Amino acid sequence: MKEEETLALLRRVRDGSATPEAAMERMRQQPFEDLGYARVDHHRTLRQGEAEVIYGAGKTTEQIVGITASLHRAGNDNIIITRISTETADALSTHFPLDYDPLSRLGIAWPCEHPMTGDVVVAAAGTSDLPVAQEAIRTARALGSHVTRLTDVGVAGIHRLLSEQSALHHARVVVAVAGMEGALPSVVGGLVSCPVIAVPTSVGYGASFGGLAALLAMLNSCASGISVVNIDNGFGAGFLAHRINQMEGIHK
Amino acid sequence: MKEEETLALLRRVRDGSATPEAAMERMRQQPFEDLGYARVDHHRTLRQGEAEVIYGAGKTTEQIVGITASLHRAGNDNIIITRISTETADALSTHFPLDYDPLSRLGIAWPCEHPMTGDVVVAAAGTSDLPVAQEAIRTARALGSHVTRLTDVGVAGIHRLLSEQSALHHARVVVAVAGMEGALPSVVGGLVSCPVIAVPTSVGYGASFGGLAALLAMLNSCASGISVVNIDNGFGAGFLAHRINQMEGIHK
Amino acid sequence: MKEEETLALLRRVRDGSATPEAAMERMRQQPFEDLGYARVDHHRTLRQGEAEVIYGAGKTTEQIVGITASLHRAGNDNIIITRISTETADALSTHFPLDYDPLSRLGIAWPCEHPMTGDVVVAAAGTSDLPVAQEAIRTARALGSHVTRLTDVGVAGIHRLLSEQSALHHARVVVAVAGMEGALPSVVGGLVSCPVIAVPTSVGYGASFGGLAALLAMLNSCASGISVVNIDNGFGAGFLAHRINQMEGIHK
Amino acid sequence: MKEEETLALLRRVRDGSATPEAAMERMRQQPFEDLGYARVDHHRTLRQGEAEVIYGAGKTTEQIVGITASLHRAGNDNIIITRISTETADALSTHFPLDYDPLSRLGIAWPCEHPMTGDVVVAAAGTSDLPVAQEAIRTARALGSHVTRLTDVGVAGIHRLLSEQSALHHARVVVAVAGMEGALPSVVGGLVSCPVIAVPTSVGYGASFGGLAALLAMLNSCASGISVVNIDNGFGAGFLAHRINQMEGIHK
Amino acid sequence: MKEEETLALLRRVRDGSATPEAAMERMRQQPFEDLGYARVDHHRTLRQGEAEVIYGAGKTTEQIVGITASLHRAGNDNIIITRISTETADALSTHFPLDYDPLSRLGIAWPCEHPMTGDVVVAAAGTSDLPVAQEAIRTARALGSHVTRLTDVGVAGIHRLLSEQSALHHARVVVAVAGMEGALPSVVGGLVSCPVIAVPTSVGYGASFGGLAALLAMLNSCASGISVVNIDNGFGAGFLAHRINQMEGIHK
Amino acid sequence: MKEEETLALLRRVRDGSATPEAAMERMRQQPFEDLGYARVDHHRTLRQGEAEVIYGAGKTTEQIVGITASLHRAGNDNIIITRISTETADALSTHFPLDYDPLSRLGIAWPCEHPMTGDVVVAAAGTSDLPVAQEAIRTARALGSHVTRLTDVGVAGIHRLLSEQSALHHARVVVAVAGMEGALPSVVGGLVSCPVIAVPTSVGYGASFGGLAALLAMLNSCASGISVVNIDNGFGAGFLAHRINQMEGIHK
Amino acid sequence: MKEEETLALLRRVRDGSATPEAAMERMRQQPFEDLGYARVDHHRTLRQGEAEVIYGAGKTTEQIVGITASLHRAGNDNIIITRISTETADALSTHFPLDYDPLSRLGIAWPCEHPMTGDVVVAAAGTSDLPVAQEAIRTARALGSHVTRLTDVGVAGIHRLLSEQSALHHARVVVAVAGMEGALPSVVGGLVSCPVIAVPTSVGYGASFGGLAALLAMLNSCASGISVVNIDNGFGAGFLAHRINQMEGIHK
Amino acid sequence: MKEEETLALLRRVRDGSATPEAAMERMRQQPFEDLGYARVDHHRTLRQGEAEVIYGAGKTTEQIVGITASLHRAGNDNIIITRISTETADALSTHFPLDYDPLSRLGIAWPCEHPMTGDVVVAAAGTSDLPVAQEAIRTARALGSHVTRLTDVGVAGIHRLLSEQSALHHARVVVAVAGMEGALPSVVGGLVSCPVIAVPTSVGYGASFGGLAALLAMLNSCASGISVVNIDNGFGAGFLAHRINQMEGIHK
């Protein structure tokens, strides 16, 4: 409840158009729906500008169906459901329309068309990094950002990246996805003047330690303007990229 | 060298107003000055919008003086020098004007006034996190961002943070600085709709392992819209916050 | 053997009503039953107030049946068996009555009604943390504690937790269960004046490192009155919560 | 602000004895004092039953003096200040009465007599663990708990511990402090029926890794009723022990 | 080749009963058989007193059959083959007599009776530690040591261990096997005056990190006379226990 | 594009035999083919002397077929494809000739005869290390190096290694492959005067931590002339060994 | 108290030559002296064959003096005090005779001559490992073992070790001390038929991680008959070596 | 002793020009000098082509003087002494001529002129990496290699590296030195066709963990032809680079 609303409510109490008890009740009301196993936050769209996202891993089909229904009842569409298998997607599809992509394992419930604006570049170092990159891309697009994808631009063949400098220079924000040594964000960070979101992936073996090597490399990047999300967190990168991409200019 | 410049140069070769050898020389020229111990990148201002920053740790006073002079010759002021001791700052002050702050250990060479615009909020969880927060603040201000500081708003006394919701809601970007369990960014991330940059600090002891606990917590935040920089990297957070803060709106 | 018993025995030796050899034998007797693969501690109920609990992981069905029988022979009921699969539970059910719950994977052999007193609150940060929370809840209830469950009260939507302050304030002890960044105990710790038991879970991916991130965060909590158990150790938290919940007041 | 207070305030608004603006102001007031570098929480005593504690590490003498004065103005005494050197203690003593102990590095500002009730046992495995044990002891005593200390009862000479079973059996809560292999809590946990708080210390070398070995051992204890605090966190253990010790019985 | 053999050979060269070339050939001969995928060391029995042991993990049935045959040809029996599945054991049994035990996953090829002497005690902390303990027991027995097994003597019920002090006092060497917190060797080490070999097991979960917790605890034991082998290395402990058990007295 | 080519192109522009636009186009052309999911680098053979290698893990059969075809179109044969299963190899064989070896899991597409020169020794410490050793061997041979294999020469039977000193002394470069304690490279490094490439393997259990023990041992080798590749990276070692083996002498 | 003593005491109670109360008192007496900060175990000599050893690190001079005096009063000499600085040794020397050696930082209080028997070999890989080796040597000698020292026999110059095979073959037990890659015990383990105690040292830098590399290597040794003590634990190795060295033969 | 020497010796025994006992003695002789604290390997020059190098850390000035004298007596000059302070260097200079450089902390005893051939390129990512790079450079030059140094060519300003492609293409071997994210070797590895030796440095802070981040990145490089040495091991890289640089061509 915003301060103005509170003040308005208080004035209505003074005016007698609301009883203290009713005002108390109103103030006690929570902006979420409690499903027993989950509390769905219906005010997030107002408060934060995007609807709630469903982290699918570790949830049953029934739970996902319930949360999706609750969000849809509240007027949301393009509801993002991450990390679900093809089997789960098939099961969900019997309950509501779902746009599912097995590469990114990301589904969009109640999908609908909307304009995509701005310019997010998602660059993947290697072919094996594509699932994570794709999760970022689909997330950003579902939220309304225009996305350009660059694939196989790892630093061990630097000319492949340098040939895409034009795309990089037009970006409002770059998502750089890499496993193994995770060097891509550092090189990208030196080429562009926009924010760079680094996504380490678990691609690799041995001393990659499940993506730890790439994560540490990215955290220690000597380029400026870079920040890092969790290993394989394509969703988080895409979500943040959208937030940055959609920023308005400073009001003078 | 941009494509247009290259094309213009090629046309001058065709026209005979430039020899192939001179064109070759022009194309070979590098946009940096080699000091022997460092290569100062003079085109970064053009390429990336901000001047080079000097990472002071591990550099001698002579090296810092040399790099600063090179940057100043190229027309830069408000040159940021990070991680220098009071002794080094005193020594540097004999060579050029330096605005130094011992809390953040950050100096600004050839300081000059400039307008500060937008709205960056830097929130520090505890009193001990202030040096890192201050490094972020001074960096963002030196680059031209308006900054609001919130101190001692750690989550173990959640009402202290909630009382600052108004400041948080006005921010274009929030920098959340915390050591120990590093929980501040998660709570902030749930309250705001702008990008949040999380900065783990090495404040703590025992199983904090030099900031590792806070770093891991922030990488695993269940809030959306958060990304992380290296432990104690106030500079990096301030730099990135400025980049995001200064973004223009999407051109329609 | 308590000191009084020993003194009584010695007096019987002096009186000739017990031979030194018989006394020796008596003193040598151990308060447990040796099954070959396990030593069942029958004096624990006397010594510690609760019956032995069977850690089911890594034990064969035959071993669990044997230990349960030994405990039941000694007069115990409501015997807790942790970490067993549905298959094992089915097999055990053919040997004795078992109240099994697949979510928590915890069975209660020879279940019987008993009053539940006091007030333990078990709060789970996310839907995926429910199995661990449920293990804690079922353990505490089997031992005789009244338990209130709060679900999906993670800190990234802080209002969901704050709306449950009333329940928290009535608790004699709180169990706070969270994976990912593990921040819930810190916020809870700042809201209540009773002991808080933090349970990190392995929920998460990437830099969660199987619950390490949450574990470290909880160990480094800047709130006071918090202690931590092993990752996913819902049983341990429920057991300790019961012990604290059932404490008597100080005798004046 | 409690619900009743809010309701009362609302009724005063209705009655006209308070304007909506004044009520708004009242509701906006925070229960803490902002010193610029710290926010001192004056409602904690009401909310949680104990006054705020000052974590001394990383704070300047000026900051500690300021926070202590703020707390004292609000009516607190026996204010605990942890992790301060003898030099800092000497400096603080010129501003207010301070009961300082160099072994535990813990000071008590504005010390005053109060009754000590209940029974907390603090057991230290080795002589080198005494500083941490002493921090726990002084904390619990300052808060009002009666404490018994057992020293040098490490498990490698198990008879030393067994000879203290009487003290252990009378305890309402036990704090077990150990470095190196950290085995003491497991053995204690099997002997008592009250909660056990395990405190790993950084005593050791080599593969102790600064207390990590003891920490992991304690988290993996096969005894029930044990929980763990951070390495060397004697304060945290003493604080929690006091909370458990002072519990009232269940109201029937 | 021992020094005496070399000297004898040299004397035969001087005497002309051996040509230099033949002596060269003799000296070049290696005391092992090269099977292509393995070099079987036939002199180890002479050099070290025990025959070669076959580490079964990662070897094909064909390779194990070949190595066993080579060892048997050289006159060995009671050949130990570790870490093989029941399937592999069945396959091996078609090639040579094999005494296999599925608990320890250890087979003995060409088993034969021999006296067992001395006194090795193998103590297992919990029921789940039995597979590793059994590997140690079977190894020591195959090599010729008499072994006593103590099960379920973990430190959280210290009386179970203390009731076995007689067995411990008669041991020439003790193998202490424990997972989780790995405290058993420390307590045992304080009770006996013989060498103690500590074996951490991977029994546990969460912060046990696959046996790391127990390993670190054992390495940091404050008891004297203890050394440690790799996690789950029952074979290594049994082998070393046999070596120590079979030691002769000092020749005066 | 080499400098001479650029100069030649510029001269053709001056001469009018090429338009500025055509020159621009020529300079913009990249030396790779973009398949959508991969950018195949056709100039690598020219630039680096060996054709591109396909890292098979994480790629679909279709992707591998596409990349192989692209490389073959560009004139390459003996194309190395690493880390593929027998199933994948069978599928690939329907598209092009493939020389596959299940031990090393390495396939060679469009295999053809070529001379093998120089002398690379690949030494494997144990039988279980053979898959990694074989990957190195097949890689080096496919690139044109003559390779000698030594098996089961681990340091715990040092005479097995010493008996192969002759082979070691003739090597131009040695690849030393070992798991567990990873000591082989240190001993080899003291015996030879050529470069030694150390390859840690994941062979082992417990505190081997997936090859970490061997990796750290090799990085800390006290012998000179040793460098290390990633755990299980037989390909990398074989590739580098070939590069060193094929070096020409210094031109005087 | 041994069983026979107990039985004898019980018989004296029956005979009336001891009252039950006196017997009780006798049984309650502890075999240690409580100094407040330490419990000195006077029965250890009887129970374990060697007197208590004082771990000097983290103890004050006063504490060491007190413990030493207590042990000396109980009839001990050759009391070992580990890890003390030259300054501490000087201070201690004013209270009792002390044989101190700065290399090993180990002092022997109330030193006296005794025969040294058996044969312990202590082998140090490098010159920098000598302090740890010397701690082992002085410990074993103080306890009564004859010790042979081999220095600078690291595996990177394997001939240096092989030239000492004669000494190794005569050993009853070998202590192998090494930092860096820690390979020495593996090679020694393959050469001898007696127990080998491996001591990792913190000698090294970078990826040695304070001795972790050597520790892991030794735990993963593929040689049989090896066990490991903590990093830099020369005392522990020397103590255990003495125990093994002094073993009697099996009584037939 | 080489095989030919042995055969010759055996023939002299047959001829009677040597007794068996003398031959035995000759064969027993070791090719090193035992100084008590070190065994100086005089045959290494013959065996491996370079003289012994003295690792200065952890050695006393006396020990270094002794080892240097022993090596010099055996005919060596240009003896490399690593990791010594300016103080130690000053002390050593009073015993023999020493060419010392404080940046690399590397001294060369008995320095003498020699030709430098081939082409080693040592590239340092940042100014702070220069000490390690310089250690590599001085080592390679002392052994006889011609070295080219590239400084401040880190990947965050990729044009600085690309401008040095000519130097890189002429190299016979490249040493790439980098701290922080350690990405330099990956980019270099994609540009050159010669072996690349990667040297991680401890330059950085926070999640660099003393160079671990750079080490892991380099081990996981997706470029081929790269191997890695220990953190800060400039000497090792320089030594290996020299070995590769000085290779002769394959004899046809």
PDB file of C-alpha atoms in Angstrom, chain F residues 31-87:
ATOM      1  CA  PRO F  31      37.903 -16.561 -42.719  1.00  0.00           C
ATOM      2  CA  PHE F  32      35.170 -18.768 -41.327  1.00  0.00           C
ATOM      3  CA  GLU F  33      31.857 -20.316 -42.336  1.00  0.00           C
ATOM      4  CA  ASP F  34      28.860 -19.583 -40.130  1.00  0.00           C
ATOM      5  CA  LEU F  35      26.633 -22.644 -39.717  1.00  0.00           C
ATOM      6  CA  GLY F  36      24.228 -20.922 -37.338  1.00  0.00           C
ATOM      7  CA  TYR F  37      25.247 -23.058 -34.354  1.00  0.00           C
ATOM      8  CA  ALA F  38      29.001 -22.887 -35.085  1.00  0.00           C
ATOM      9  CA  ARG F  39      31.554 -20.813 -36.926  1.00  0.00           C
ATOM     10  CA  VAL F  40      34.011 -23.098 -38.699  1.00  0.00           C
ATOM     11  CA  ASP F  41      37.449 -21.545 -38.939  1.00  0.00           C
ATOM     12  CA  HIS F  42      38.860 -22.413 -42.361  1.00  0.00           C
ATOM     13  CA  HIS F  43      41.956 -20.284 -42.023  1.00  0.00           C
ATOM     14  CA  ARG F  44      43.205 -22.102 -38.941  1.00  0.00           C
ATOM     15  CA  THR F  45      45.168 -24.548 -41.055  1.00  0.00           C
ATOM     16  CA  LEU F  46      46.999 -21.632 -42.605  1.00  0.00           C
ATOM     17  CA  ARG F  47      47.229 -19.652 -39.405  1.00  0.00           C
ATOM     18  CA  GLN F  48      48.138 -22.425 -36.998  1.00  0.00           C
ATOM     19  CA  GLY F  49      49.245 -25.409 -39.055  1.00  0.00           C
ATOM     20  CA  GLU F  50      46.580 -27.865 -37.926  1.00  0.00           C
ATOM     21  CA  ALA F  51      42.918 -28.184 -38.899  1.00  0.00           C
ATOM     22  CA  GLU F  52      40.116 -27.426 -36.457  1.00  0.00           C
ATOM     23  CA  VAL F  53      39.303 -30.145 -33.968  1.00  0.00           C
ATOM     24  CA  ILE F  54      35.711 -30.915 -32.965  1.00  0.00           C
ATOM     25  CA  TYR F  55      34.988 -31.195 -29.250  1.00  0.00           C
ATOM     26  CA  GLY F  56      32.197 -33.740 -29.433  1.00  0.00           C
ATOM     27  CA  ALA F  57      30.759 -33.518 -25.913  1.00  0.00           C
ATOM     28  CA  GLY F  58      27.513 -31.548 -25.808  1.00  0.00           C
ATOM     29  CA  LYS F  59      27.073 -31.434 -29.577  1.00  0.00           C
ATOM     30  CA  THR F  60      24.329 -33.229 -31.470  1.00  0.00           C
ATOM     31  CA  THR F  61      25.120 -35.707 -34.221  1.00  0.00           C
ATOM     32  CA  GLU F  62      23.671 -33.237 -36.701  1.00  0.00           C
ATOM     33  CA  GLN F  63      25.982 -30.483 -35.506  1.00  0.00           C
ATOM     34  CA  ILE F  64      29.034 -32.729 -35.735  1.00  0.00           C
ATOM     35  CA  VAL F  65      28.051 -33.852 -39.227  1.00  0.00           C
ATOM     36  CA  GLY F  66      27.635 -30.260 -40.304  1.00  0.00           C
ATOM     37  CA  ILE F  67      30.950 -29.073 -38.938  1.00  0.00           C
ATOM     38  CA  THR F  68      32.801 -32.066 -40.347  1.00  0.00           C
ATOM     39  CA  ALA F  69      31.292 -31.505 -43.766  1.00  0.00           C
ATOM     40  CA  SER F  70      32.272 -27.861 -43.690  1.00  0.00           C
ATOM     41  CA  LEU F  71      35.852 -28.739 -42.782  1.00  0.00           C
ATOM     42  CA  HIS F  72      36.020 -31.465 -45.394  1.00  0.00           C
ATOM     43  CA  ARG F  73      34.698 -29.111 -48.086  1.00  0.00           C
ATOM     44  CA  ALA F  74      37.556 -26.815 -47.205  1.00  0.00           C
ATOM     45  CA  GLY F  75      40.027 -29.580 -47.995  1.00  0.00           C
ATOM     46  CA  ASN F  76      40.762 -31.094 -44.585  1.00  0.00           C
ATOM     47  CA  ASP F  77      41.087 -34.753 -43.739  1.00  0.00           C
ATOM     48  CA  ASN F  78      42.142 -36.593 -40.570  1.00  0.00           C
ATOM     49  CA  ILE F  79      39.605 -34.441 -38.732  1.00  0.00           C
ATOM     50  CA  ILE F  80      39.687 -35.231 -35.016  1.00  0.00           C
ATOM     51  CA  ILE F  81      36.381 -35.613 -33.127  1.00  0.00           C
ATOM     52  CA  THR F  82      36.814 -36.060 -29.351  1.00  0.00           C
ATOM     53  CA  ARG F  83      34.621 -37.455 -26.578  1.00  0.00           C
ATOM     54  CA  ILE F  84      31.973 -39.249 -28.564  1.00  0.00           C
ATOM     55  CA  SER F  85      30.177 -42.421 -27.562  1.00  0.00           C
ATOM     56  CA  THR F  86      30.072 -45.599 -29.624  1.00  0.00           C
ATOM     57  CA  GLU F  87      26.479 -44.771 -30.495  1.00  0.00           C
TER      58      GLU F  87
END
